[in-house]
Structure formats: C-alpha cells, structure tokens
C-alpha cells in the first residue's frame, strides 16, 4: 500500500510531516441476521444441559459457538412451549384459498344441520303416529 505524505503547519509555526494513509478499497460484506436450524438449536440445548454450570462449561460452549445466553433462554422457552421453529412440518406449495376454505366449512355445517333437521322431523312424525295410536289429539290436551 502506498503512503502519501502531506505537510501541515504545527503549533509552533514549523512544518510537520504527517503520514496520510490511502483508504482501503476492499468492500466489506453487509452484515446479515444469523439463522439457526431446529436441529442445531436442539443439539446446543442438549450440550448445554450436559455442561457443569459451576465450572464455566456453558460459557465456553457459548463462546465456541458464538452465541449469547439469551439464545439458550429463548430456545428453552420455545422447546417448553412446543414452538421450536422447524420442528413442525411446513406445508409446501401455494397458500390455501381462504374463500374456498370458508365455503367448505359452510357446506359441512349445512350438511350437519340438515341431518339434525331430518332427525327432528323423524321424531315429530313418530310422536304424531304415537299420538294417533293412543287416541290423543290436540283438542284433548287443551283445556
């Protein structure tokens, strides 16, 4: 790397030589957020559980993996709640049509209600026939 020298006046009026370094032209990659797979998280949690807390093994594990203690806490909480990402299979392909889903739900509900209506009508028919056999009519029941 070549250095350029510039001269500027010092505090006592004399010229002072100062080295000026040219800027580094290398482009630094843009930082991105790290992502961890569910398998990695579970492996680290298993390792952390086997570590002795008093001897500092957890700290050594975290330094070796480049993690923070908050990672362990969050992953433990998610595992406890059963929400550790990546463990549940994800459905691939296009998203379901919400309107079609709602139509299917309404059709199922309609079929269920029609079955209940048919059952209620059957019960009413049986009650009418039983009433006719026993000889009771509506006029007998009213005062």
mmCIF file of C-alpha atoms in Angstrom:
data_model
loop_
_atom_site.group_PDB
_atom_site.id
_atom_site.type_symbol
_atom_site.label_atom_id
_atom_site.label_comp_id
_atom_site.label_asym_id
_atom_site.label_seq_id
_atom_site.Cartn_x
_atom_site.Cartn_y
_atom_site.Cartn_z
ATOM 1 C CA UNK A 1 0.000 0.000 0.000
ATOM 2 C CA UNK A 2 1.425 3.366 -0.934
ATOM 3 C CA UNK A 3 1.508 6.131 1.601
ATOM 4 C CA UNK A 4 1.157 9.775 0.786
ATOM 5 C CA UNK A 5 2.816 12.401 2.894
ATOM 6 C CA UNK A 6 1.331 15.761 3.473
ATOM 7 C CA UNK A 7 2.790 18.711 5.223
ATOM 8 C CA UNK A 8 0.824 20.946 7.534
ATOM 9 C CA UNK A 9 1.829 23.655 9.924
ATOM 10 C CA UNK A 10 2.488 22.617 13.509
ATOM 11 C CA UNK A 11 1.562 24.514 16.658
ATOM 12 C CA UNK A 12 4.918 26.273 16.793
ATOM 13 C CA UNK A 13 4.734 27.513 13.220
ATOM 14 C CA UNK A 14 7.110 24.869 11.830
ATOM 15 C CA UNK A 15 6.047 22.464 9.142
ATOM 16 C CA UNK A 16 5.333 18.938 10.482
ATOM 17 C CA UNK A 17 5.402 15.856 8.247
ATOM 18 C CA UNK A 18 2.399 13.584 8.800
ATOM 19 C CA UNK A 19 1.702 10.268 7.082
ATOM 20 C CA UNK A 20 -1.691 10.029 5.366
ATOM 21 C CA UNK A 21 -2.845 6.518 4.550
ATOM 22 C CA UNK A 22 -4.952 5.957 1.452
ATOM 23 C CA UNK A 23 -8.362 4.361 2.161
ATOM 24 C CA UNK A 24 -8.703 0.611 1.770
ATOM 25 C CA UNK A 25 -10.690 -0.131 -1.418
ATOM 26 C CA UNK A 26 -11.896 -3.537 -0.168
ATOM 27 C CA UNK A 27 -15.680 -3.798 0.115
ATOM 28 C CA UNK A 28 -16.883 -5.174 3.423
ATOM 29 C CA UNK A 29 -19.836 -7.591 3.117
ATOM 30 C CA UNK A 30 -23.140 -6.385 4.510
ATOM 31 C CA UNK A 31 -23.998 -7.917 7.861
ATOM 32 C CA UNK A 32 -26.986 -10.251 7.889
ATOM 33 C CA UNK A 33 -29.019 -11.808 10.667
ATOM 34 C CA UNK A 34 -27.963 -15.313 11.611
ATOM 35 C CA UNK A 35 -30.488 -18.123 11.380
ATOM 36 C CA UNK A 36 -30.260 -21.428 13.202
ATOM 37 C CA UNK A 37 -31.904 -24.698 12.239
ATOM 38 C CA UNK A 38 -34.073 -26.570 14.705
ATOM 39 C CA UNK A 39 -31.589 -29.443 14.738
ATOM 40 C CA UNK A 40 -28.767 -27.047 15.656
ATOM 41 C CA UNK A 41 -30.834 -25.482 18.440
ATOM 42 C CA UNK A 42 -31.721 -28.873 19.900
ATOM 43 C CA UNK A 43 -28.080 -30.018 19.698
ATOM 44 C CA UNK A 44 -26.861 -26.899 21.520
ATOM 45 C CA UNK A 45 -29.584 -27.259 24.167
ATOM 46 C CA UNK A 46 -28.591 -30.894 24.721
ATOM 47 C CA UNK A 47 -24.922 -29.890 25.051
ATOM 48 C CA UNK A 48 -25.811 -27.079 27.449
ATOM 49 C CA UNK A 49 -27.771 -29.470 29.662
ATOM 50 C CA UNK A 50 -24.758 -31.759 29.992
ATOM 51 C CA UNK A 51 -22.445 -28.863 30.942
ATOM 52 C CA UNK A 52 -21.463 -28.175 34.536
ATOM 53 C CA UNK A 53 -22.712 -24.693 35.422
ATOM 54 C CA UNK A 54 -20.147 -24.010 38.143
ATOM 55 C CA UNK A 55 -17.056 -24.828 36.100
ATOM 56 C CA UNK A 56 -17.971 -22.425 33.290
ATOM 57 C CA UNK A 57 -18.572 -25.049 30.615
ATOM 58 C CA UNK A 58 -21.728 -23.285 29.408
ATOM 59 C CA UNK A 59 -19.759 -20.086 28.892
ATOM 60 C CA UNK A 60 -17.130 -21.997 26.941
ATOM 61 C CA UNK A 61 -19.850 -23.584 24.804
ATOM 62 C CA UNK A 62 -21.417 -20.193 24.099
ATOM 63 C CA UNK A 63 -18.044 -18.647 23.184
ATOM 64 C CA UNK A 64 -17.148 -21.580 20.950
ATOM 65 C CA UNK A 65 -20.457 -21.356 19.078
ATOM 66 C CA UNK A 66 -20.615 -17.548 19.074
ATOM 67 C CA UNK A 67 -23.942 -17.492 20.937
ATOM 68 C CA UNK A 68 -25.439 -15.456 23.754
ATOM 69 C CA UNK A 69 -27.070 -16.706 26.922
ATOM 70 C CA UNK A 70 -30.332 -15.156 25.713
ATOM 71 C CA UNK A 71 -30.287 -17.622 22.799
ATOM 72 C CA UNK A 72 -30.355 -20.531 25.253
ATOM 73 C CA UNK A 73 -33.131 -18.968 27.317
ATOM 74 C CA UNK A 74 -35.312 -18.302 24.290
ATOM 75 C CA UNK A 75 -34.715 -21.739 22.793
ATOM 76 C CA UNK A 76 -35.512 -23.420 26.133
ATOM 77 C CA UNK A 77 -38.772 -21.468 26.418
ATOM 78 C CA UNK A 78 -39.752 -22.335 22.844
ATOM 79 C CA UNK A 79 -38.963 -26.011 23.440
ATOM 80 C CA UNK A 80 -41.041 -25.991 26.640
ATOM 81 C CA UNK A 81 -43.976 -24.456 24.768
ATOM 82 C CA UNK A 82 -43.517 -26.846 21.840
ATOM 83 C CA UNK A 83 -42.986 -23.982 19.411
ATOM 84 C CA UNK A 84 -39.375 -24.518 18.430
ATOM 85 C CA UNK A 85 -39.313 -23.435 14.775
ATOM 86 C CA UNK A 86 -38.675 -26.043 12.174
ATOM 87 C CA UNK A 87 -39.931 -28.988 14.195
ATOM 88 C CA UNK A 88 -43.412 -28.946 12.731
ATOM 89 C CA UNK A 89 -43.566 -29.933 9.079
ATOM 90 C CA UNK A 90 -44.358 -26.989 6.869
ATOM 91 C CA UNK A 91 -46.882 -27.331 4.114
ATOM 92 C CA UNK A 92 -45.260 -26.661 0.787
ATOM 93 C CA UNK A 93 -46.836 -25.169 -2.256
ATOM 94 C CA UNK A 94 -49.301 -22.354 -2.757
ATOM 95 C CA UNK A 95 -51.253 -20.973 0.164
ATOM 96 C CA UNK A 96 -54.810 -22.278 0.534
ATOM 97 C CA UNK A 97 -57.621 -20.127 -0.823
ATOM 98 C CA UNK A 98 -59.383 -18.610 2.203
ATOM 99 C CA UNK A 99 -62.661 -18.248 0.330
ATOM 100 C CA UNK A 100 -62.656 -21.911 -0.720
ATOM 101 C CA UNK A 101 -61.867 -22.951 2.858
ATOM 102 C CA UNK A 102 -64.790 -20.904 4.166
ATOM 103 C CA UNK A 103 -67.140 -22.376 1.529
ATOM 104 C CA UNK A 104 -66.101 -25.916 2.500
ATOM 105 C CA UNK A 105 -66.695 -25.140 6.188
ATOM 106 C CA UNK A 106 -70.143 -23.716 5.459
ATOM 107 C CA UNK A 107 -71.063 -26.771 3.342
ATOM 108 C CA UNK A 108 -70.078 -29.119 6.179
ATOM 109 C CA UNK A 109 -72.112 -27.061 8.633
ATOM 110 C CA UNK A 110 -75.086 -27.080 6.229
ATOM 111 C CA UNK A 111 -74.925 -30.889 5.908
ATOM 112 C CA UNK A 112 -74.750 -31.271 9.688
ATOM 113 C CA UNK A 113 -77.755 -29.001 10.210
ATOM 114 C CA UNK A 114 -79.746 -30.803 7.504
ATOM 115 C CA UNK A 115 -79.050 -34.118 9.248
ATOM 116 C CA UNK A 116 -80.282 -32.643 12.552
ATOM 117 C CA UNK A 117 -83.392 -31.273 10.840
ATOM 118 C CA UNK A 118 -84.151 -34.666 9.295
ATOM 119 C CA UNK A 119 -83.734 -36.309 12.701
ATOM 120 C CA UNK A 120 -86.054 -33.754 14.330
ATOM 121 C CA UNK A 121 -88.685 -34.266 11.592
ATOM 122 C CA UNK A 122 -88.499 -38.033 12.109
ATOM 123 C CA UNK A 123 -89.014 -37.605 15.847
ATOM 124 C CA UNK A 124 -92.042 -35.353 15.219
ATOM 125 C CA UNK A 125 -93.534 -37.922 12.785
ATOM 126 C CA UNK A 126 -93.110 -40.688 15.370
ATOM 127 C CA UNK A 127 -94.750 -38.533 18.044
ATOM 128 C CA UNK A 128 -97.709 -37.823 15.710
ATOM 129 C CA UNK A 129 -98.185 -41.530 14.958
ATOM 130 C CA UNK A 130 -97.906 -42.436 18.630
ATOM 131 C CA UNK A 131 -100.424 -39.743 19.485
ATOM 132 C CA UNK A 132 -102.821 -41.075 16.846
ATOM 133 C CA UNK A 133 -102.460 -44.642 18.154
ATOM 134 C CA UNK A 134 -103.114 -43.603 21.720
ATOM 135 C CA UNK A 135 -106.110 -41.567 20.645
ATOM 136 C CA UNK A 136 -104.977 -38.258 21.984
ATOM 137 C CA UNK A 137 -105.453 -35.236 19.836
ATOM 138 C CA UNK A 138 -104.590 -31.597 20.229
ATOM 139 C CA UNK A 139 -108.175 -30.775 21.224
ATOM 140 C CA UNK A 140 -107.991 -33.259 24.120
ATOM 141 C CA UNK A 141 -104.857 -31.690 25.511
ATOM 142 C CA UNK A 142 -106.192 -28.111 25.553
ATOM 143 C CA UNK A 143 -108.443 -27.035 28.446
#
